[in-house]
Short mmCIF file of C-alpha atoms in Angstrom, two decimals:
data_model
loop_
_atom_site.label_atom_id
_atom_site.label_comp_id
_atom_site.label_asym_id
_atom_site.label_seq_id
_atom_site.Cartn_x
_atom_site.Cartn_y
_atom_site.Cartn_z
CA UNK A 2 -56.56 20.07 -37.81
CA UNK A 3 -54.10 17.72 -36.10
CA UNK A 4 -51.53 19.41 -33.88
CA UNK A 5 -47.85 19.03 -34.72
CA UNK A 6 -46.23 16.76 -32.13
CA UNK A 7 -43.09 14.71 -31.78
CA UNK A 8 -43.33 10.99 -31.10
CA UNK A 9 -42.44 11.35 -27.42
CA UNK A 10 -45.32 13.82 -26.96
CA UNK A 11 -47.87 11.53 -28.59
CA UNK A 12 -46.80 8.65 -26.36
CA UNK A 13 -46.49 10.92 -23.29
CA UNK A 14 -42.85 10.09 -22.69
CA UNK A 15 -40.48 12.66 -21.14
CA UNK A 16 -38.11 14.03 -23.77
CA UNK A 17 -34.99 13.08 -21.78
CA UNK A 18 -36.19 9.48 -21.47
CA UNK A 19 -36.87 9.24 -25.19
CA UNK A 20 -33.51 10.81 -26.12
CA UNK A 21 -31.62 8.38 -23.88
CA UNK A 22 -32.70 5.51 -26.12
CA UNK A 23 -30.82 7.08 -29.04
CA UNK A 24 -33.90 6.84 -31.27
CA UNK A 25 -34.83 9.55 -33.74
CA UNK A 26 -37.79 11.54 -32.40
CA UNK A 27 -39.83 12.45 -35.50
CA UNK A 28 -42.57 15.02 -35.90
CA UNK A 29 -45.50 12.68 -36.51
CA UNK A 30 -46.91 12.90 -40.01
CA UNK A 31 -44.09 14.94 -41.57
CA UNK A 32 -40.80 13.65 -42.93
CA UNK A 33 -37.53 15.17 -41.76
CA UNK A 34 -34.58 15.48 -44.12
CA UNK A 35 -32.40 12.73 -42.72
CA UNK A 36 -31.10 9.56 -44.32
CA UNK A 37 -29.46 6.35 -43.25
CA UNK A 38 -25.82 6.61 -44.30
CA UNK A 39 -24.25 3.18 -44.90
CA UNK A 40 -20.85 4.32 -43.62
CA UNK A 41 -22.40 4.99 -40.22
CA UNK A 42 -23.81 1.47 -39.90
CA UNK A 43 -20.46 0.13 -38.74
CA UNK A 44 -20.30 2.71 -35.93
CA UNK A 45 -23.79 2.39 -34.43
CA UNK A 46 -24.09 1.69 -30.72
CA UNK A 47 -27.34 -0.22 -31.26
CA UNK A 48 -26.58 -3.92 -30.59
CA UNK A 49 -29.13 -4.94 -33.23
CA UNK A 50 -26.98 -3.24 -35.89
CA UNK A 51 -23.67 -4.81 -34.85
CA UNK A 52 -23.31 -6.64 -38.16
CA UNK A 53 -25.41 -4.27 -40.27
CA UNK A 54 -22.72 -2.95 -42.61
CA UNK A 55 -21.46 -6.46 -43.32
CA UNK A 56 -25.01 -7.59 -44.12
CA UNK A 57 -25.51 -4.67 -46.54
CA UNK A 58 -22.20 -5.30 -48.32
CA UNK A 59 -22.95 -9.04 -48.53
CA UNK A 60 -26.37 -8.28 -50.04
CA UNK A 61 -24.94 -6.01 -52.72
CA UNK A 62 -22.03 -8.39 -53.30
CA UNK A 63 -24.63 -11.00 -54.23
CA UNK A 64 -26.09 -8.60 -56.80
CA UNK A 65 -22.62 -8.02 -58.27
CA UNK A 66 -22.08 -11.78 -58.53
CA UNK A 67 -25.38 -12.20 -60.39
CA UNK A 68 -24.61 -9.38 -62.81
CA UNK A 69 -21.14 -10.76 -63.46
CA UNK A 70 -22.68 -14.11 -64.47
CA UNK A 71 -23.98 -12.55 -67.72
CA UNK A 72 -27.10 -14.60 -68.40
CA UNK A 73 -30.80 -13.68 -68.51
CA UNK A 74 -31.80 -15.58 -65.40
CA UNK A 75 -29.03 -14.03 -63.32
CA UNK A 76 -29.88 -10.57 -64.70
CA UNK A 77 -33.54 -10.96 -63.71
CA UNK A 78 -32.58 -12.12 -60.23
CA UNK A 79 -30.17 -9.19 -59.81
CA UNK A 80 -32.83 -6.73 -60.91
CA UNK A 81 -35.34 -8.34 -58.53
CA UNK A 82 -32.91 -7.89 -55.64
CA UNK A 83 -32.71 -4.17 -56.44
CA UNK A 84 -36.48 -3.67 -56.18
CA UNK A 85 -37.45 -2.41 -52.73
CA UNK A 86 -40.97 -1.63 -51.49
CA UNK A 87 -41.95 1.62 -49.87
CA UNK A 88 -41.14 1.79 -46.18
CA UNK A 89 -43.93 3.40 -44.19
CA UNK A 90 -43.72 5.26 -40.91
CA UNK A 91 -39.99 6.01 -40.56
CA UNK A 92 -40.31 9.80 -40.40
CA UNK A 93 -37.21 10.42 -42.55
CA UNK A 94 -36.71 11.24 -46.23
CA UNK A 95 -38.01 13.74 -48.76
CA UNK A 96 -41.77 13.32 -48.30
CA UNK A 97 -43.15 16.63 -47.02
CA UNK A 98 -46.72 15.97 -45.99
CA UNK A 99 -46.36 12.37 -44.85
CA UNK A 100 -43.75 10.28 -43.06
CA UNK A 101 -43.69 7.40 -45.54
CA UNK A 102 -40.60 6.43 -47.48
CA UNK A 103 -39.68 6.09 -51.13
CA UNK A 104 -39.73 2.94 -53.22
CA UNK A 105 -37.37 1.53 -55.85
CA UNK A 106 -39.54 0.09 -58.59
CA UNK A 107 -38.70 -2.12 -61.60
CA UNK A 108 -37.63 0.77 -63.87
CA UNK A 109 -35.12 2.27 -61.46
CA UNK A 110 -33.92 -1.22 -60.47
CA UNK A 111 -33.18 -1.95 -64.13
CA UNK A 112 -31.25 1.34 -64.46
CA UNK A 113 -29.23 0.57 -61.33
CA UNK A 114 -28.43 -2.89 -62.66
CA UNK A 115 -27.32 -1.43 -66.00
CA UNK A 116 -25.03 1.09 -64.32
CA UNK A 117 -23.59 -1.60 -62.05
CA UNK A 118 -22.98 -3.78 -65.12
CA UNK A 119 -21.03 -0.94 -66.73
CA UNK A 120 -18.85 -0.70 -63.64
CA UNK A 121 -18.33 -4.46 -63.55
CA UNK A 122 -17.29 -4.39 -67.22
CA UNK A 123 -14.71 -1.76 -66.24
CA UNK A 124 -13.33 -4.19 -63.67
CA UNK A 125 -14.91 -2.56 -60.61
CA UNK A 126 -16.77 -5.17 -58.56
CA UNK A 127 -16.75 -3.58 -55.12
CA UNK A 128 -20.26 -3.91 -53.59
CA UNK A 129 -19.85 -0.34 -52.33
CA UNK A 130 -20.67 0.81 -55.88
CA UNK A 131 -24.33 0.82 -54.89
CA UNK A 132 -23.56 3.10 -51.95
CA UNK A 133 -21.80 5.71 -54.12
CA UNK A 134 -24.25 5.47 -57.02
CA UNK A 135 -26.38 8.32 -55.69
CA UNK A 136 -23.63 10.67 -56.83
CA UNK A 137 -24.20 9.97 -60.51
CA UNK A 138 -27.36 7.87 -61.00
CA UNK A 139 -30.52 9.77 -61.97
CA UNK A 140 -33.49 8.99 -59.75
CA UNK A 141 -31.36 7.37 -57.06
CA UNK A 142 -30.90 9.90 -54.29
CA UNK A 143 -30.15 9.56 -50.59
CA UNK A 144 -33.81 8.87 -49.79
CA UNK A 145 -33.96 5.80 -52.03
CA UNK A 146 -30.59 4.48 -50.86
CA UNK A 147 -31.77 4.99 -47.29
CA UNK A 148 -34.97 3.05 -47.95
CA UNK A 149 -33.00 0.27 -49.64
CA UNK A 150 -30.81 -0.01 -46.54
CA UNK A 151 -33.84 -0.09 -44.23
CA UNK A 152 -35.35 -2.86 -46.39
CA UNK A 153 -32.15 -4.92 -46.21
CA UNK A 154 -31.89 -4.34 -42.46
CA UNK A 155 -35.60 -4.47 -41.70
CA UNK A 156 -35.36 -7.26 -39.11
CA UNK A 157 -32.53 -5.50 -37.28
CA UNK A 158 -34.36 -2.14 -37.29
CA UNK A 159 -37.64 -3.69 -36.19
CA UNK A 160 -35.77 -5.50 -33.43
CA UNK A 161 -34.31 -2.16 -32.36
CA UNK A 162 -37.77 -0.54 -32.49
CA UNK A 163 -39.30 -3.35 -30.44
CA UNK A 164 -36.60 -3.07 -27.76
CA UNK A 165 -36.97 0.72 -27.50
CA UNK A 166 -40.77 0.35 -27.37
CA UNK A 167 -40.40 -2.00 -24.41
CA UNK A 168 -37.82 0.18 -22.64
CA UNK A 169 -40.07 3.24 -22.91
CA UNK A 170 -43.17 1.33 -21.85
CA UNK A 171 -45.15 2.35 -24.93
CA UNK A 172 -48.51 0.61 -24.58
CA UNK A 173 -50.07 1.58 -27.90
CA UNK A 174 -48.43 -0.98 -30.19
CA UNK A 175 -49.03 -2.59 -33.56
CA UNK A 176 -47.73 -5.87 -35.00
CA UNK A 177 -45.47 -6.00 -38.03
CA UNK A 178 -44.07 -9.21 -39.48
CA UNK A 179 -41.14 -10.19 -41.67
CA UNK A 180 -40.61 -13.56 -43.31
CA UNK A 181 -39.11 -14.99 -40.11
CA UNK A 182 -40.75 -13.31 -37.12
CA UNK A 183 -43.31 -10.89 -35.72
CA UNK A 184 -42.47 -7.63 -33.93
CA UNK A 185 -44.50 -5.33 -31.69
CA UNK A 186 -43.72 -1.68 -32.41
CA UNK A 187 -45.42 1.65 -31.61
CA UNK A 188 -48.78 2.22 -33.25
CA UNK A 189 -48.60 5.28 -35.49
CA UNK A 190 -50.78 8.01 -33.94
CA UNK A 191 -52.15 8.89 -37.38
CA UNK A 192 -53.87 5.92 -38.97
CA UNK A 193 -52.71 3.15 -36.67
CA UNK A 194 -49.97 1.74 -38.92
CA UNK A 195 -46.63 0.67 -37.38
CA UNK A 196 -44.17 3.42 -36.47
CA UNK A 197 -40.54 2.46 -37.11
CA UNK A 198 -37.82 3.99 -34.94
CA UNK A 199 -34.37 4.68 -36.40
CA UNK A 200 -31.18 5.14 -34.33
CA UNK A 201 -29.90 8.71 -34.61
CA UNK A 202 -26.30 7.53 -34.85
CA UNK A 203 -26.86 6.17 -38.38
CA UNK A 204 -28.51 9.35 -39.69
CA UNK A 205 -27.06 12.26 -41.64
CA UNK A 206 -28.61 15.10 -43.59
CA UNK A 207 -26.08 14.71 -46.41
CA UNK A 208 -24.66 11.27 -47.32
CA UNK A 209 -20.88 11.22 -47.03
CA UNK A 210 -20.46 10.38 -50.72
CA UNK A 211 -22.14 13.69 -51.61
CA UNK A 212 -20.11 15.74 -49.14
CA UNK A 213 -16.86 17.12 -50.54
CA UNK A 214 -15.67 18.09 -47.06
CA UNK A 215 -16.06 14.55 -45.67
CA UNK A 216 -14.46 12.87 -48.67
CA UNK A 217 -11.57 15.33 -48.65
CA UNK A 218 -11.08 14.67 -44.94
CA UNK A 219 -11.06 10.92 -45.57
CA UNK A 220 -8.28 11.29 -48.14
CA UNK A 221 -6.17 13.64 -46.03
CA UNK A 222 -4.44 10.94 -43.96
CA UNK A 223 -2.81 9.17 -46.89
CA UNK A 224 -0.60 11.24 -49.20
CA UNK A 225 -1.03 8.98 -52.24
CA UNK A 226 -4.81 8.84 -51.84
CA UNK A 227 -4.99 12.58 -51.17
CA UNK A 228 -3.12 13.33 -54.38
CA UNK A 229 -5.34 10.96 -56.37
CA UNK A 230 -8.47 12.44 -54.81
CA UNK A 231 -7.41 16.02 -55.56
CA UNK A 232 -6.45 15.15 -59.12
CA UNK A 233 -9.27 12.80 -60.08
CA UNK A 234 -12.29 13.44 -57.86
CA UNK A 235 -12.08 17.00 -56.53
CA UNK A 236 -13.03 18.60 -59.89
CA UNK A 237 -16.50 17.04 -59.63
CA UNK A 238 -17.12 18.90 -56.36
CA UNK A 239 -14.88 21.94 -56.76
CA UNK A 240 -16.14 23.10 -60.16
CA UNK A 241 -18.66 25.87 -59.55
CA UNK A 242 -20.87 24.79 -62.45
CA UNK A 243 -24.17 23.13 -61.65
CA UNK A 244 -23.37 19.67 -62.97
CA UNK A 245 -26.18 17.22 -63.58
CA UNK A 246 -25.79 13.64 -62.42
CA UNK A 247 -25.32 12.71 -66.06
CA UNK A 248 -22.36 15.12 -66.26
CA UNK A 249 -20.84 13.61 -63.12
CA UNK A 250 -21.32 10.10 -64.46
CA UNK A 251 -19.69 10.99 -67.77
CA UNK A 252 -16.72 12.51 -65.96
CA UNK A 253 -16.20 9.58 -63.59
CA UNK A 254 -16.75 6.87 -66.20
CA UNK A 255 -14.08 8.34 -68.50
CA UNK A 256 -11.38 6.64 -66.48
CA UNK A 257 -11.52 3.61 -64.20
CA UNK A 258 -8.96 5.21 -61.89
CA UNK A 259 -11.42 8.01 -61.05
CA UNK A 260 -14.02 5.51 -59.89
CA UNK A 261 -11.43 3.52 -57.97
CA UNK A 262 -10.24 6.67 -56.21
CA UNK A 263 -13.84 7.60 -55.37
CA UNK A 264 -14.64 4.20 -53.87
CA UNK A 265 -11.37 3.96 -51.96
CA UNK A 266 -11.85 7.44 -50.51
CA UNK A 267 -15.44 6.64 -49.64
CA UNK A 268 -14.43 3.41 -47.87
CA UNK A 269 -11.87 5.31 -45.78
CA UNK A 270 -14.37 7.97 -44.72
CA UNK A 271 -15.43 8.11 -41.10
CA UNK A 272 -18.14 10.77 -40.87
CA UNK A 273 -20.07 11.78 -37.80
CA UNK A 274 -23.82 11.39 -37.57
CA UNK A 275 -25.94 14.53 -37.55
CA UNK A 276 -25.73 16.75 -34.47
CA UNK A 277 -29.41 16.73 -33.47
CA UNK A 278 -28.81 18.77 -30.32
CA UNK A 279 -26.92 21.58 -32.05
CA UNK A 280 -28.92 21.25 -35.30
CA UNK A 281 -26.32 23.13 -37.39
CA UNK A 282 -28.40 23.08 -40.59
CA UNK A 283 -31.81 23.72 -39.10
CA UNK A 284 -33.17 20.33 -40.15
CA UNK A 285 -34.47 19.13 -36.81
CA UNK A 286 -35.54 21.78 -34.30
CA UNK A 287 -37.88 23.72 -36.61
CA UNK A 288 -40.96 22.73 -34.59
CA UNK A 289 -39.45 24.05 -31.37
CA UNK A 290 -38.53 27.32 -33.14
CA UNK A 291 -42.07 27.67 -34.52
CA UNK A 292 -43.53 27.08 -31.05
CA UNK A 293 -41.35 29.89 -29.71
CA UNK A 294 -42.76 32.25 -32.35
CA UNK A 295 -46.36 31.41 -31.48
CA UNK A 296 -45.76 31.53 -27.72
CA UNK A 297 -44.18 34.99 -27.93
CA UNK A 298 -46.90 36.24 -30.27
CA UNK A 299 -50.29 34.71 -29.43
CA UNK A 300 -52.96 35.48 -32.02
CA UNK A 301 -56.15 33.81 -30.81
CA UNK A 302 -57.41 32.73 -34.22
CA UNK A 303 -61.12 31.77 -33.94
CA UNK A 304 -62.11 28.14 -34.24
CA UNK A 305 -64.50 28.84 -37.10
CA UNK A 306 -63.07 31.20 -39.72
CA UNK A 307 -65.44 32.40 -42.41
CA UNK A 308 -64.24 32.36 -46.01
CA UNK A 309 -64.22 36.15 -46.12
CA UNK A 310 -62.04 36.22 -43.01
CA UNK A 311 -59.27 34.05 -44.44
CA UNK A 312 -57.12 36.97 -45.60
CA UNK A 313 -57.26 38.56 -42.15
CA UNK A 314 -55.99 35.33 -40.58
CA UNK A 315 -53.15 34.97 -43.09
CA UNK A 316 -52.07 38.60 -42.63
CA UNK A 317 -51.98 38.12 -38.86
CA UNK A 318 -49.74 35.05 -39.23
CA UNK A 319 -47.39 36.88 -41.60
CA UNK A 320 -47.22 39.93 -39.30
CA UNK A 321 -46.45 37.72 -36.31
CA UNK A 322 -43.70 35.91 -38.21
CA UNK A 323 -42.28 39.26 -39.34
CA UNK A 324 -42.38 40.67 -35.82
CA UNK A 325 -40.50 37.67 -34.43
CA UNK A 326 -37.77 37.79 -37.08
CA UNK A 327 -37.28 41.58 -37.13
CA UNK A 328 -37.88 42.70 -33.56
CA UNK A 329 -37.59 39.71 -31.23
CA UNK A 330 -34.21 38.35 -32.29
CA UNK A 331 -35.80 35.64 -34.41
CA UNK A 332 -33.36 36.29 -37.25
CA UNK A 333 -30.91 34.10 -35.32
CA UNK A 334 -32.92 30.94 -36.06
CA UNK A 335 -32.29 31.49 -39.78
CA UNK A 336 -28.49 31.25 -39.40
CA UNK A 337 -25.89 28.66 -38.50
CA UNK A 338 -22.20 29.38 -38.07
CA UNK A 339 -22.75 32.91 -39.34
CA UNK A 340 -24.35 31.85 -42.62
CA UNK A 341 -28.02 31.81 -43.65
CA UNK A 342 -29.65 28.40 -43.57
CA UNK A 343 -31.26 27.30 -46.81
CA UNK A 344 -34.64 28.37 -48.16
CA UNK A 345 -36.27 25.10 -47.21
CA UNK A 346 -35.57 25.77 -43.56
CA UNK A 347 -37.30 29.17 -43.79
CA UNK A 348 -40.29 27.60 -45.56
CA UNK A 349 -40.58 24.80 -43.03
CA UNK A 350 -40.38 27.27 -40.15
CA UNK A 351 -43.16 29.41 -41.60
CA UNK A 352 -45.23 26.35 -42.46
CA UNK A 353 -44.97 25.02 -38.90
CA UNK A 354 -45.75 28.44 -37.44
CA UNK A 355 -48.92 28.72 -39.52
CA UNK A 356 -49.96 25.16 -38.62
CA UNK A 357 -49.57 25.82 -34.90
CA UNK A 358 -51.58 29.04 -35.10
CA UNK A 359 -54.38 27.33 -37.00
CA UNK A 360 -54.40 23.90 -35.36
CA UNK A 361 -57.67 24.59 -33.51
CA UNK A 362 -59.36 26.38 -36.41
CA UNK A 363 -60.97 25.21 -39.64
CA UNK A 364 -58.24 26.77 -41.79
CA UNK A 365 -56.52 24.03 -43.74
CA UNK A 366 -52.83 24.54 -44.44
CA UNK A 367 -50.98 22.28 -46.79
CA UNK A 368 -47.84 22.43 -48.95
CA UNK A 369 -48.46 23.14 -52.62
CA UNK A 370 -45.59 20.81 -53.52
CA UNK A 371 -45.28 17.31 -52.06
CA UNK A 372 -41.52 17.78 -51.85
CA UNK A 373 -41.97 21.07 -50.02
CA UNK A 374 -40.16 22.99 -52.75
CA UNK A 375 -43.05 25.18 -53.85
CA UNK A 376 -45.30 27.76 -52.23
CA UNK A 377 -47.48 26.99 -49.26
CA UNK A 378 -51.27 26.97 -49.63
CA UNK A 379 -53.66 28.30 -47.04
CA UNK A 380 -57.08 26.80 -47.63
CA UNK A 381 -60.31 26.83 -45.75
CA UNK A 382 -61.46 23.32 -44.99
CA UNK A 383 -64.83 24.39 -46.43
CA UNK A 384 -65.08 26.52 -49.54
CA UNK A 385 -62.90 26.98 -52.57
CA UNK A 386 -61.01 30.09 -51.58
CA UNK A 387 -57.33 29.90 -50.96
CA UNK A 388 -54.44 32.22 -50.30
CA UNK A 389 -50.97 31.36 -51.48
CA UNK A 390 -47.86 32.31 -49.51
CA UNK A 391 -44.38 31.81 -50.92
CA UNK A 392 -41.13 32.25 -49.01
CA UNK A 393 -37.84 33.31 -50.58
CA UNK A 394 -34.43 34.31 -49.27
CA UNK A 395 -32.96 37.45 -50.86
CA UNK A 396 -29.91 35.42 -51.87
CA UNK A 397 -32.08 33.03 -53.91
CA UNK A 398 -33.99 33.24 -57.19
CA UNK A 399 -36.16 36.13 -56.09
CA UNK A 400 -37.11 37.53 -59.51
CA UNK A 401 -37.72 34.15 -61.13
CA UNK A 402 -39.88 33.02 -58.22
CA UNK A 403 -41.95 36.20 -58.34
CA UNK A 404 -42.56 35.97 -62.08
CA UNK A 405 -43.61 32.32 -61.76
CA UNK A 406 -45.89 33.06 -58.82
CA UNK A 407 -47.43 36.05 -60.64
CA UNK A 408 -48.29 33.84 -63.61
CA UNK A 409 -49.79 31.15 -61.38
CA UNK A 410 -51.83 33.67 -59.43
CA UNK A 411 -53.22 35.43 -62.49
CA UNK A 412 -54.24 32.13 -64.09
CA UNK A 413 -55.88 30.75 -60.93
CA UNK A 414 -59.62 30.99 -60.49
CA UNK A 415 -59.55 30.08 -56.81
CA UNK A 416 -56.71 32.13 -55.30
CA UNK A 417 -58.16 35.08 -53.41
CA UNK A 418 -54.73 36.57 -52.81
CA UNK A 419 -51.04 35.77 -53.09
CA UNK A 420 -48.28 36.87 -50.75
CA UNK A 421 -44.59 36.80 -51.65
CA UNK A 422 -42.41 36.91 -48.54
CA UNK A 423 -38.76 37.80 -49.06
CA UNK A 424 -36.49 37.22 -46.08
CA UNK A 425 -33.69 39.72 -46.52
CA UNK A 426 -30.45 38.00 -45.54
CA UNK A 427 -28.17 40.09 -47.80
CA UNK A 428 -27.23 43.77 -47.60
CA UNK A 429 -28.05 44.36 -51.25
CA UNK A 430 -30.50 42.75 -53.66
CA UNK A 431 -31.03 44.08 -57.16
CA UNK A 432 -33.68 41.40 -57.70
CA UNK A 433 -35.70 42.79 -54.80
CA UNK A 434 -35.75 46.23 -56.41
CA UNK A 435 -36.73 44.65 -59.71
CA UNK A 436 -39.72 42.76 -58.36
CA UNK A 437 -40.88 45.94 -56.63
CA UNK A 438 -40.91 47.61 -60.05
CA UNK A 439 -42.77 44.63 -61.56
CA UNK A 440 -45.36 44.78 -58.78
CA UNK A 441 -45.92 48.50 -59.35
CA UNK A 442 -46.21 48.03 -63.12
CA UNK A 443 -48.76 45.20 -62.75
CA UNK A 444 -50.88 47.21 -60.30
CA UNK A 445 -50.90 50.27 -62.57
CA UNK A 446 -52.05 48.04 -65.43
CA UNK A 447 -54.92 46.84 -63.27
CA UNK A 448 -53.63 43.28 -63.05
CA UNK A 449 -53.54 41.19 -59.90
CA UNK A 450 -50.10 40.22 -58.65
CA UNK A 451 -48.61 38.80 -55.44
CA UNK A 452 -48.22 41.23 -52.55
CA UNK A 453 -44.51 41.60 -51.73
CA UNK A 454 -43.59 41.64 -48.05
CA UNK A 455 -39.92 42.08 -47.14
CA UNK A 456 -38.81 40.79 -43.75
CA UNK A 457 -35.47 42.09 -42.52
CA UNK A 458 -33.63 38.94 -41.47
CA UNK A 459 -30.10 40.35 -41.72
CA UNK A 460 -27.66 39.52 -38.94
CA UNK A 461 -27.46 42.15 -36.20
CA UNK A 462 -24.24 43.18 -34.52
CA UNK A 463 -24.11 42.67 -30.77
CA UNK A 464 -24.04 45.85 -28.69
CA UNK A 465 -20.34 45.39 -27.91
CA UNK A 466 -19.38 44.85 -31.56
CA UNK A 467 -21.53 47.76 -32.77
CA UNK A 468 -19.45 50.32 -30.86
#
């Protein structure tokens, strides 16, 4: 099994030297949840991106012009300009078990063109409509917008990658060509394809248009805009209901003034890029956290694990993870600014921990879900046996997750065992008590069900505050 490494480690470059370039340092082979935010393009320190925002707006302005023309040929050209191929080797986006990007195919391109046409018919022709569309367009999230931007700016980003490659003295390179020139960029350590480097100062974990806090901040410096934002746009974010994108679209498209207020607020926004050093949302430093767990709790898993020994290996990994969180202060890595980080962070941390423990063995560990939203599979590289481990926070859908996992486990012919790990981040959890009762009932009935393991991840008071 390939070891988890960051790009600088694969190319044997000191971390400080790599960080000084300003390039994102991905974990090779696994996507990180970051996206190119168009608003940040105008603030990048990379000389190659000096005119990037203008180029993006000009590109989308051309699409608006074509759609406004209202004839079949123009429509087809507009749709064609909204089709973007998959970008490989960027290390950002939603892909969980690879570092390739997402594509915009003909169907989504047609839907984007139709939505843009609606906006144009309402008298809104600002090219920034494509940048805010992720708020209300099904299938068009931050990953696809990010990939569209990388496509539009491919020459600039490849130029940036080539310069950084030269500055760092990376010798293992691969050619990649655009319509106008050829670039030499790092050779991807897995498979030999080109590795594309992205400046960190254009990356965020949440696009500004989807962040209420950033939009509200952008409107705060102009009283008229602030009033319009609070009256027309805030309800979309402030309402506690789980609105679908279709709901948001219906709300915004009721009144042209709502859309105008959204775009004006968005254009005035000046967000900061993600803080990779502080990592406030636990998106970036998960590998370093996982390494700390394994260093503090060495297990010595054998290189060749027999099928019948798989459960022993999995239990050791779970016990080590539990020990770190409960007794070695590891609960701290699950929090930021006093609040629990999301479930995905906990899953990724456990996933990375298990991978590091098993990197020299024949135990294969892979996510059940490509998006990383489901349980994690532990599989022997030989044999059909597998053990499923699912991670939940006590503040999440604990009961629902357990019932789903129980059904999957009981219907599976291959799963030897199923573990359901609940990280307790709340003082009380009625759902936790409920699933305990369900587990007991299933066992008494002689039915297999996931083994529940509760890990106490609640915040501890410091000694001074506990007095």
